[in-house]
Short mmCIF file of N, CA and C in Angstrom, two decimals:
data_model
loop_
_atom_site.label_atom_id
_atom_site.label_comp_id
_atom_site.label_asym_id
_atom_site.label_seq_id
_atom_site.Cartn_x
_atom_site.Cartn_y
_atom_site.Cartn_z
N UNK H 1 -12.44 8.76 11.03
CA UNK H 1 -13.27 9.70 11.07
C UNK H 1 -13.36 10.08 9.46
N UNK H 2 -12.37 9.96 8.67
CA UNK H 2 -12.52 10.39 7.39
C UNK H 2 -13.55 9.44 6.46
N UNK H 3 -13.39 8.05 6.97
CA UNK H 3 -14.14 7.22 6.26
C UNK H 3 -15.74 7.45 6.46
N UNK H 4 -16.15 8.26 7.32
CA UNK H 4 -17.57 8.64 7.50
C UNK H 4 -17.94 9.67 6.79
N UNK H 5 -17.11 10.32 6.03
CA UNK H 5 -17.26 11.61 5.12
C UNK H 5 -17.45 10.82 3.70
N UNK H 6 -18.62 10.82 3.09
CA UNK H 6 -18.65 10.31 1.73
C UNK H 6 -17.84 11.03 0.67
N UNK H 7 -17.56 12.30 0.83
CA UNK H 7 -16.60 13.05 -0.19
C UNK H 7 -15.32 12.53 -0.08
N UNK H 8 -14.81 12.37 1.14
CA UNK H 8 -13.38 11.63 1.33
C UNK H 8 -13.46 10.26 0.78
N UNK H 9 -14.55 9.45 0.88
CA UNK H 9 -14.52 8.00 0.38
C UNK H 9 -14.52 8.12 -1.17
N UNK H 10 -15.19 9.19 -1.80
CA UNK H 10 -14.94 9.24 -3.18
C UNK H 10 -13.55 9.71 -3.69
N UNK H 11 -13.01 10.76 -2.97
CA UNK H 11 -11.63 11.09 -3.30
C UNK H 11 -10.68 9.95 -3.08
N UNK H 12 -10.74 9.22 -2.07
CA UNK H 12 -9.81 8.17 -1.66
C UNK H 12 -10.12 6.99 -2.86
N UNK H 13 -11.18 6.77 -3.12
CA UNK H 13 -11.42 5.64 -4.29
C UNK H 13 -10.94 6.26 -5.66
N UNK H 14 -10.95 7.46 -5.85
CA UNK H 14 -10.29 7.78 -7.08
C UNK H 14 -8.81 7.88 -7.14
N UNK H 15 -8.17 8.02 -5.96
CA UNK H 15 -6.77 8.03 -5.90
C UNK H 15 -6.33 6.65 -6.13
N UNK H 16 -7.10 5.80 -5.19
CA UNK H 16 -6.59 4.31 -5.36
C UNK H 16 -6.78 3.78 -6.72
N UNK H 17 -7.91 4.15 -7.38
CA UNK H 17 -8.15 3.75 -8.79
C UNK H 17 -7.02 4.07 -9.68
N UNK H 18 -6.53 5.29 -9.44
CA UNK H 18 -5.37 5.89 -10.32
C UNK H 18 -4.07 5.23 -9.81
N UNK H 19 -3.83 4.90 -8.65
CA UNK H 19 -2.70 4.12 -8.23
C UNK H 19 -2.87 2.64 -8.81
N UNK H 20 -3.95 2.03 -8.77
CA UNK H 20 -4.15 0.68 -9.22
C UNK H 20 -3.78 0.76 -10.67
N UNK H 21 -4.14 1.55 -11.56
CA UNK H 21 -3.94 1.75 -13.02
C UNK H 21 -2.28 1.87 -13.13
N UNK H 22 -1.88 2.70 -12.31
CA UNK H 22 -0.46 2.96 -12.40
C UNK H 22 0.50 1.74 -12.16
N UNK H 23 0.04 1.04 -11.18
CA UNK H 23 0.67 -0.22 -10.83
C UNK H 23 0.61 -1.32 -12.14
N UNK H 24 -0.64 -1.29 -12.70
CA UNK H 24 -0.72 -2.39 -13.84
C UNK H 24 0.23 -1.90 -14.97
N UNK H 25 0.29 -0.53 -15.10
CA UNK H 25 1.04 -0.12 -16.34
C UNK H 25 2.66 -0.30 -15.96
N UNK H 26 2.95 -0.08 -14.79
CA UNK H 26 4.43 -0.43 -14.55
C UNK H 26 4.68 -1.85 -14.41
N UNK H 27 3.79 -2.66 -13.85
CA UNK H 27 4.01 -3.93 -14.00
C UNK H 27 4.06 -4.65 -15.27
N UNK H 28 3.20 -4.15 -16.35
CA UNK H 28 3.07 -4.64 -17.59
C UNK H 28 4.47 -4.22 -18.43
N UNK H 29 4.88 -2.99 -18.27
CA UNK H 29 6.14 -2.49 -18.87
C UNK H 29 7.28 -3.18 -18.31
N UNK H 30 7.37 -3.50 -17.11
CA UNK H 30 8.75 -4.06 -16.67
C UNK H 30 8.64 -5.58 -16.40
N UNK H 31 7.55 -6.32 -16.54
CA UNK H 31 7.47 -7.78 -16.22
C UNK H 31 8.44 -8.49 -16.91
N UNK H 32 8.57 -8.27 -18.35
CA UNK H 32 9.60 -8.97 -18.97
C UNK H 32 10.95 -9.01 -18.51
N UNK H 33 11.43 -7.76 -18.24
CA UNK H 33 12.76 -7.70 -17.68
C UNK H 33 12.85 -8.20 -16.27
N UNK H 34 11.87 -7.93 -15.35
CA UNK H 34 12.07 -8.50 -14.01
C UNK H 34 11.70 -9.90 -13.76
N UNK H 35 11.44 -10.63 -14.87
CA UNK H 35 11.41 -12.09 -14.57
C UNK H 35 12.65 -12.81 -14.82
N UNK H 36 13.71 -12.10 -15.26
CA UNK H 36 15.05 -12.61 -15.43
C UNK H 36 15.78 -13.23 -14.56
N UNK H 37 15.66 -12.82 -13.24
CA UNK H 37 16.42 -13.21 -12.17
C UNK H 37 15.39 -13.60 -11.00
N UNK H 38 15.77 -14.19 -9.94
CA UNK H 38 14.99 -14.64 -8.61
C UNK H 38 14.67 -13.27 -8.10
N UNK H 39 15.74 -12.44 -7.92
CA UNK H 39 15.51 -11.39 -7.00
C UNK H 39 14.57 -10.44 -7.86
N UNK H 40 14.55 -10.28 -9.02
CA UNK H 40 13.84 -9.25 -9.75
C UNK H 40 12.48 -9.77 -9.84
N UNK H 41 12.17 -11.16 -9.99
CA UNK H 41 11.09 -11.77 -9.98
C UNK H 41 10.38 -11.61 -8.70
N UNK H 42 11.01 -11.57 -7.56
CA UNK H 42 10.53 -11.40 -6.21
C UNK H 42 10.02 -9.92 -6.06
N UNK H 43 10.77 -9.00 -6.75
CA UNK H 43 10.38 -7.52 -6.68
C UNK H 43 8.99 -7.43 -7.25
N UNK H 44 8.87 -7.99 -8.51
CA UNK H 44 7.67 -7.95 -9.38
C UNK H 44 6.43 -8.49 -8.57
N UNK H 45 6.85 -9.70 -7.81
CA UNK H 45 5.69 -10.26 -7.11
C UNK H 45 5.10 -9.26 -5.82
N UNK H 46 6.37 -8.77 -5.23
CA UNK H 46 6.01 -7.69 -4.15
C UNK H 46 5.16 -6.68 -4.77
N UNK H 47 5.42 -6.08 -5.76
CA UNK H 47 4.72 -4.92 -6.28
C UNK H 47 3.36 -5.57 -6.87
N UNK H 48 3.34 -6.61 -7.40
CA UNK H 48 1.87 -7.10 -7.68
C UNK H 48 0.95 -7.39 -6.45
N UNK H 49 1.57 -7.90 -5.37
CA UNK H 49 0.84 -8.11 -4.06
C UNK H 49 0.38 -6.92 -3.67
N UNK H 50 1.21 -5.83 -3.59
CA UNK H 50 0.89 -4.46 -2.90
C UNK H 50 -0.17 -3.89 -3.79
N UNK H 51 -0.21 -3.96 -5.10
CA UNK H 51 -1.35 -3.45 -6.05
C UNK H 51 -2.70 -4.26 -5.74
N UNK H 52 -2.54 -5.43 -5.49
CA UNK H 52 -3.69 -6.28 -5.19
C UNK H 52 -4.35 -5.88 -3.90
N UNK H 53 -3.52 -5.64 -2.93
CA UNK H 53 -3.99 -5.17 -1.52
C UNK H 53 -4.46 -3.68 -1.66
N UNK H 54 -4.04 -2.93 -2.32
CA UNK H 54 -4.43 -1.51 -2.39
C UNK H 54 -5.81 -1.59 -3.37
N UNK H 55 -5.84 -2.46 -4.28
CA UNK H 55 -7.22 -2.71 -4.94
C UNK H 55 -8.43 -3.07 -4.09
N UNK H 56 -7.88 -4.04 -3.00
CA UNK H 56 -8.89 -4.37 -2.05
C UNK H 56 -9.45 -3.18 -1.17
N UNK H 57 -8.62 -2.39 -0.86
CA UNK H 57 -9.11 -0.99 -0.23
C UNK H 57 -9.99 -0.29 -1.09
N UNK H 58 -9.58 -0.15 -2.31
CA UNK H 58 -10.39 0.66 -3.26
C UNK H 58 -11.85 -0.06 -3.33
N UNK H 59 -12.03 -1.50 -3.57
CA UNK H 59 -13.30 -2.04 -3.56
C UNK H 59 -13.97 -1.81 -2.33
N UNK H 60 -13.36 -1.70 -1.21
CA UNK H 60 -14.15 -1.47 0.07
C UNK H 60 -14.83 -0.08 0.03
N UNK H 61 -14.23 0.86 -0.77
CA UNK H 61 -14.72 2.24 -0.86
C UNK H 61 -15.86 2.19 -1.81
N UNK H 62 -15.89 1.38 -2.71
CA UNK H 62 -16.89 1.50 -4.04
C UNK H 62 -18.28 1.72 -3.51
N UNK H 63 -18.87 1.15 -2.64
CA UNK H 63 -20.38 1.45 -2.30
C UNK H 63 -20.62 2.89 -2.07
N UNK H 64 -19.85 3.41 -1.21
CA UNK H 64 -20.06 4.86 -0.97
C UNK H 64 -19.64 5.82 -2.10
N UNK H 65 -18.48 5.53 -2.70
CA UNK H 65 -18.08 6.27 -3.85
C UNK H 65 -18.84 6.18 -5.03
N UNK H 66 -19.67 5.22 -5.16
CA UNK H 66 -20.72 5.07 -6.32
C UNK H 66 -22.07 5.35 -5.97
N UNK H 67 -22.22 5.71 -4.63
CA UNK H 67 -23.64 6.19 -3.97
C UNK H 67 -24.52 5.11 -3.86
N UNK H 68 -23.95 3.84 -3.78
CA UNK H 68 -25.05 2.63 -3.55
C UNK H 68 -25.27 2.83 -2.10
N UNK H 69 -24.59 3.37 -1.24
CA UNK H 69 -25.17 3.53 0.18
C UNK H 69 -24.43 5.02 0.65
N UNK H 70 -24.98 5.59 1.45
CA UNK H 70 -24.76 6.95 1.68
C UNK H 70 -23.71 7.31 2.69
N UNK H 71 -23.42 6.15 3.60
CA UNK H 71 -22.31 6.04 4.51
C UNK H 71 -21.93 4.49 5.04
N UNK H 72 -20.81 4.56 5.32
CA UNK H 72 -20.37 3.28 6.01
C UNK H 72 -20.93 2.91 7.33
N UNK H 73 -21.24 1.95 7.81
CA UNK H 73 -21.53 1.37 9.17
C UNK H 73 -20.41 1.52 10.01
N UNK H 74 -20.60 1.70 11.28
CA UNK H 74 -19.48 1.83 12.23
C UNK H 74 -18.41 0.68 12.10
N UNK H 75 -18.91 -0.67 11.97
CA UNK H 75 -18.06 -1.78 12.14
C UNK H 75 -17.27 -1.75 10.64
N UNK H 76 -17.97 -1.11 9.64
CA UNK H 76 -17.20 -1.16 8.27
C UNK H 76 -16.00 -0.05 8.40
N UNK H 77 -16.46 1.16 9.03
CA UNK H 77 -15.41 2.10 9.30
C UNK H 77 -14.22 1.58 9.98
N UNK H 78 -14.42 0.77 11.05
CA UNK H 78 -13.35 0.20 11.84
C UNK H 78 -12.46 -0.80 10.84
N UNK H 79 -13.23 -1.47 10.15
CA UNK H 79 -12.50 -2.34 9.38
C UNK H 79 -11.77 -1.80 8.05
N UNK H 80 -12.39 -0.87 7.50
CA UNK H 80 -11.71 0.03 6.46
C UNK H 80 -10.47 0.84 7.07
N UNK H 81 -10.60 1.23 8.39
CA UNK H 81 -9.43 1.99 9.03
C UNK H 81 -8.37 1.06 9.18
N UNK H 82 -8.57 -0.23 9.62
CA UNK H 82 -7.66 -1.15 9.91
C UNK H 82 -6.88 -1.57 8.48
N UNK H 83 -7.66 -1.73 7.43
CA UNK H 83 -7.09 -2.17 6.33
C UNK H 83 -6.33 -1.04 5.62
N UNK H 84 -6.84 0.25 5.81
CA UNK H 84 -6.13 1.38 5.11
C UNK H 84 -4.84 1.62 5.89
N UNK H 85 -4.79 1.46 7.18
CA UNK H 85 -3.58 1.61 8.00
C UNK H 85 -2.58 0.57 7.62
N UNK H 86 -2.95 -0.78 7.41
CA UNK H 86 -2.17 -1.80 7.08
C UNK H 86 -1.45 -1.61 5.86
N UNK H 87 -2.16 -1.26 4.79
CA UNK H 87 -1.74 -0.90 3.36
C UNK H 87 -0.85 0.13 3.17
N UNK H 88 -1.09 1.24 4.09
CA UNK H 88 -0.37 2.43 4.14
C UNK H 88 1.11 2.09 4.48
N UNK H 89 1.11 1.30 5.69
CA UNK H 89 2.36 0.93 6.26
C UNK H 89 3.17 -0.13 5.34
N UNK H 90 2.48 -0.95 4.43
CA UNK H 90 2.96 -1.74 3.48
C UNK H 90 3.75 -1.00 2.52
N UNK H 91 2.79 0.14 2.11
CA UNK H 91 3.54 1.05 0.92
C UNK H 91 4.80 1.58 1.28
N UNK H 92 4.87 2.20 2.62
CA UNK H 92 6.07 2.77 3.31
C UNK H 92 7.17 1.66 3.17
N UNK H 93 6.85 0.58 3.75
CA UNK H 93 7.95 -0.53 3.66
C UNK H 93 8.43 -0.86 2.32
N UNK H 94 7.49 -1.00 1.42
CA UNK H 94 7.88 -1.54 0.05
C UNK H 94 8.77 -0.34 -0.61
N UNK H 95 8.34 0.98 -0.38
CA UNK H 95 8.97 2.11 -0.92
C UNK H 95 10.43 2.27 -0.51
N UNK H 96 10.67 2.04 0.88
CA UNK H 96 12.03 2.03 1.50
C UNK H 96 12.84 0.65 0.99
N UNK H 97 12.15 -0.40 0.82
CA UNK H 97 13.05 -1.64 0.34
C UNK H 97 13.33 -1.46 -1.06
N UNK H 98 12.56 -0.94 -1.71
CA UNK H 98 12.92 -0.66 -3.27
C UNK H 98 13.86 0.37 -3.40
N UNK H 99 13.72 1.47 -2.80
CA UNK H 99 14.93 2.41 -2.79
C UNK H 99 16.19 2.07 -2.37
N UNK H 100 16.19 1.21 -1.29
CA UNK H 100 17.50 0.66 -0.75
C UNK H 100 17.99 -0.14 -1.60
N UNK H 101 17.30 -1.12 -2.42
CA UNK H 101 17.78 -1.89 -3.40
C UNK H 101 18.36 -1.22 -4.70
N UNK H 102 17.71 -0.06 -5.04
CA UNK H 102 18.26 0.72 -6.11
C UNK H 102 19.64 1.12 -5.93
N UNK H 103 20.05 1.32 -4.67
CA UNK H 103 21.38 1.87 -4.24
C UNK H 103 21.43 3.45 -4.50
N UNK H 104 20.17 4.15 -4.73
CA UNK H 104 20.28 5.69 -4.81
C UNK H 104 20.33 6.30 -3.56
N UNK H 105 20.10 5.51 -2.51
CA UNK H 105 19.94 6.28 -1.27
C UNK H 105 20.88 5.36 -0.33
N UNK H 106 21.43 5.80 0.70
CA UNK H 106 22.15 5.22 1.82
C UNK H 106 21.35 4.00 2.46
N UNK H 107 21.88 3.19 3.07
CA UNK H 107 21.34 2.00 3.68
C UNK H 107 20.36 2.40 4.92
N UNK H 108 20.69 3.61 5.32
CA UNK H 108 19.79 4.05 6.62
C UNK H 108 18.71 5.18 6.05
N UNK H 109 18.63 5.27 4.80
CA UNK H 109 17.46 6.29 4.37
C UNK H 109 16.15 5.76 4.74
N UNK H 110 15.33 6.60 5.21
CA UNK H 110 13.95 6.15 5.38
C UNK H 110 13.04 7.33 4.74
N UNK H 111 11.81 7.06 4.34
CA UNK H 111 11.06 8.07 3.67
C UNK H 111 10.26 8.83 4.71
N UNK H 112 9.97 10.01 4.39
CA UNK H 112 9.18 10.96 5.33
C UNK H 112 7.78 10.43 5.40
N UNK H 113 7.38 9.45 4.70
CA UNK H 113 6.10 8.93 4.95
C UNK H 113 5.90 8.13 6.38
N UNK H 114 7.02 7.63 6.94
CA UNK H 114 7.25 7.14 8.27
C UNK H 114 6.47 8.12 9.43
N UNK H 115 6.65 9.50 9.08
CA UNK H 115 5.91 10.19 10.08
C UNK H 115 4.49 10.27 10.14
N UNK H 116 3.83 9.57 9.15
CA UNK H 116 2.40 9.47 9.10
C UNK H 116 1.88 8.06 9.59
N UNK H 117 2.75 7.27 10.02
CA UNK H 117 2.55 6.02 10.57
C UNK H 117 2.11 5.98 11.85
N UNK H 118 1.20 4.96 12.41
CA UNK H 118 0.96 4.88 13.83
C UNK H 118 1.98 4.19 14.46
N UNK H 119 2.23 4.47 15.82
CA UNK H 119 3.27 4.13 16.60
C UNK H 119 3.54 2.62 16.36
N UNK H 120 2.64 1.91 16.56
CA UNK H 120 2.87 0.22 16.39
C UNK H 120 3.49 -0.13 14.95
N UNK H 121 2.89 0.57 13.92
CA UNK H 121 3.46 0.22 12.71
C UNK H 121 4.85 0.83 12.47
N UNK H 122 5.11 1.98 12.98
CA UNK H 122 6.50 2.50 12.96
C UNK H 122 7.45 1.65 13.72
N UNK H 123 7.03 1.10 14.82
CA UNK H 123 8.07 0.18 15.55
C UNK H 123 8.22 -1.13 14.98
N UNK H 124 7.21 -1.67 14.24
CA UNK H 124 7.31 -2.82 13.51
C UNK H 124 8.39 -2.62 12.47
N UNK H 125 8.32 -1.39 11.73
CA UNK H 125 8.97 -1.03 10.56
C UNK H 125 10.48 -0.88 10.95
N UNK H 126 10.63 -0.24 12.19
CA UNK H 126 12.15 -0.14 12.86
C UNK H 126 12.73 -1.52 13.06
N UNK H 127 11.85 -2.28 13.64
CA UNK H 127 12.26 -3.71 14.10
C UNK H 127 12.82 -4.67 12.91
N UNK H 128 12.43 -4.43 11.65
CA UNK H 128 12.71 -5.29 10.73
C UNK H 128 14.26 -5.34 10.57
N UNK H 129 14.43 -6.56 10.14
CA UNK H 129 15.92 -6.93 9.89
C UNK H 129 16.28 -6.33 8.54
N UNK H 130 17.51 -6.12 8.06
CA UNK H 130 17.72 -5.77 6.75
C UNK H 130 17.25 -6.66 5.71
N UNK H 131 17.25 -6.10 4.55
CA UNK H 131 16.76 -6.86 3.53
C UNK H 131 17.41 -8.17 3.43
N UNK H 132 16.82 -9.30 3.48
CA UNK H 132 17.51 -10.69 3.41
C UNK H 132 16.79 -11.57 2.39
N UNK H 133 17.40 -12.55 2.15
CA UNK H 133 16.96 -13.57 1.10
C UNK H 133 15.54 -13.99 1.39
N UNK H 134 14.41 -13.89 0.50
CA UNK H 134 13.21 -14.31 0.75
C UNK H 134 12.38 -13.58 1.84
N UNK H 135 12.81 -12.52 2.35
CA UNK H 135 12.18 -11.66 3.25
C UNK H 135 11.08 -10.66 2.36
N UNK H 136 9.87 -10.80 2.79
CA UNK H 136 8.94 -9.93 2.09
C UNK H 136 9.31 -8.25 2.37
N UNK H 137 9.15 -7.60 1.15
CA UNK H 137 9.38 -6.14 1.13
C UNK H 137 8.39 -5.29 1.90
N UNK H 138 7.22 -5.96 2.05
CA UNK H 138 6.11 -5.22 2.72
C UNK H 138 6.15 -5.53 4.28
N UNK H 139 5.46 -4.72 5.05
CA UNK H 139 5.47 -4.98 6.41
C UNK H 139 4.51 -6.23 6.89
N UNK H 140 3.47 -6.08 6.35
CA UNK H 140 2.31 -7.06 6.56
C UNK H 140 1.96 -7.83 5.42
N UNK H 141 1.99 -9.17 5.55
CA UNK H 141 1.54 -10.02 4.48
C UNK H 141 0.14 -10.78 4.63
#
């Protein structure tokens, strides 16, 4: 429903553009330090992949956000909704994985963002095994 609203598309585009910029700044600032070990290099790769995927959502919003078209077609809305849902679930999974790796929260800590996930995504997140070697930090790859 939201993707059918051009004002929402503009707002979402602006938000994702800011996130994309923030990811680039963080990645650039920490890249030298995070390439020192396999674990930290894997973290950097996960962050870079999440940034790339959020940028793909941003690009999908561009035609309406820039006024090239006035609205998305129904099939575009469905596609955008699925992509948005997947990347939101990935963001929640990555946030939890990074927080758990930091040691600042207990192993059972989960973000309140889980309350916004669809049931299938929430179930997939709950079913994940504890962080293991080589396991992606995002839910969907």
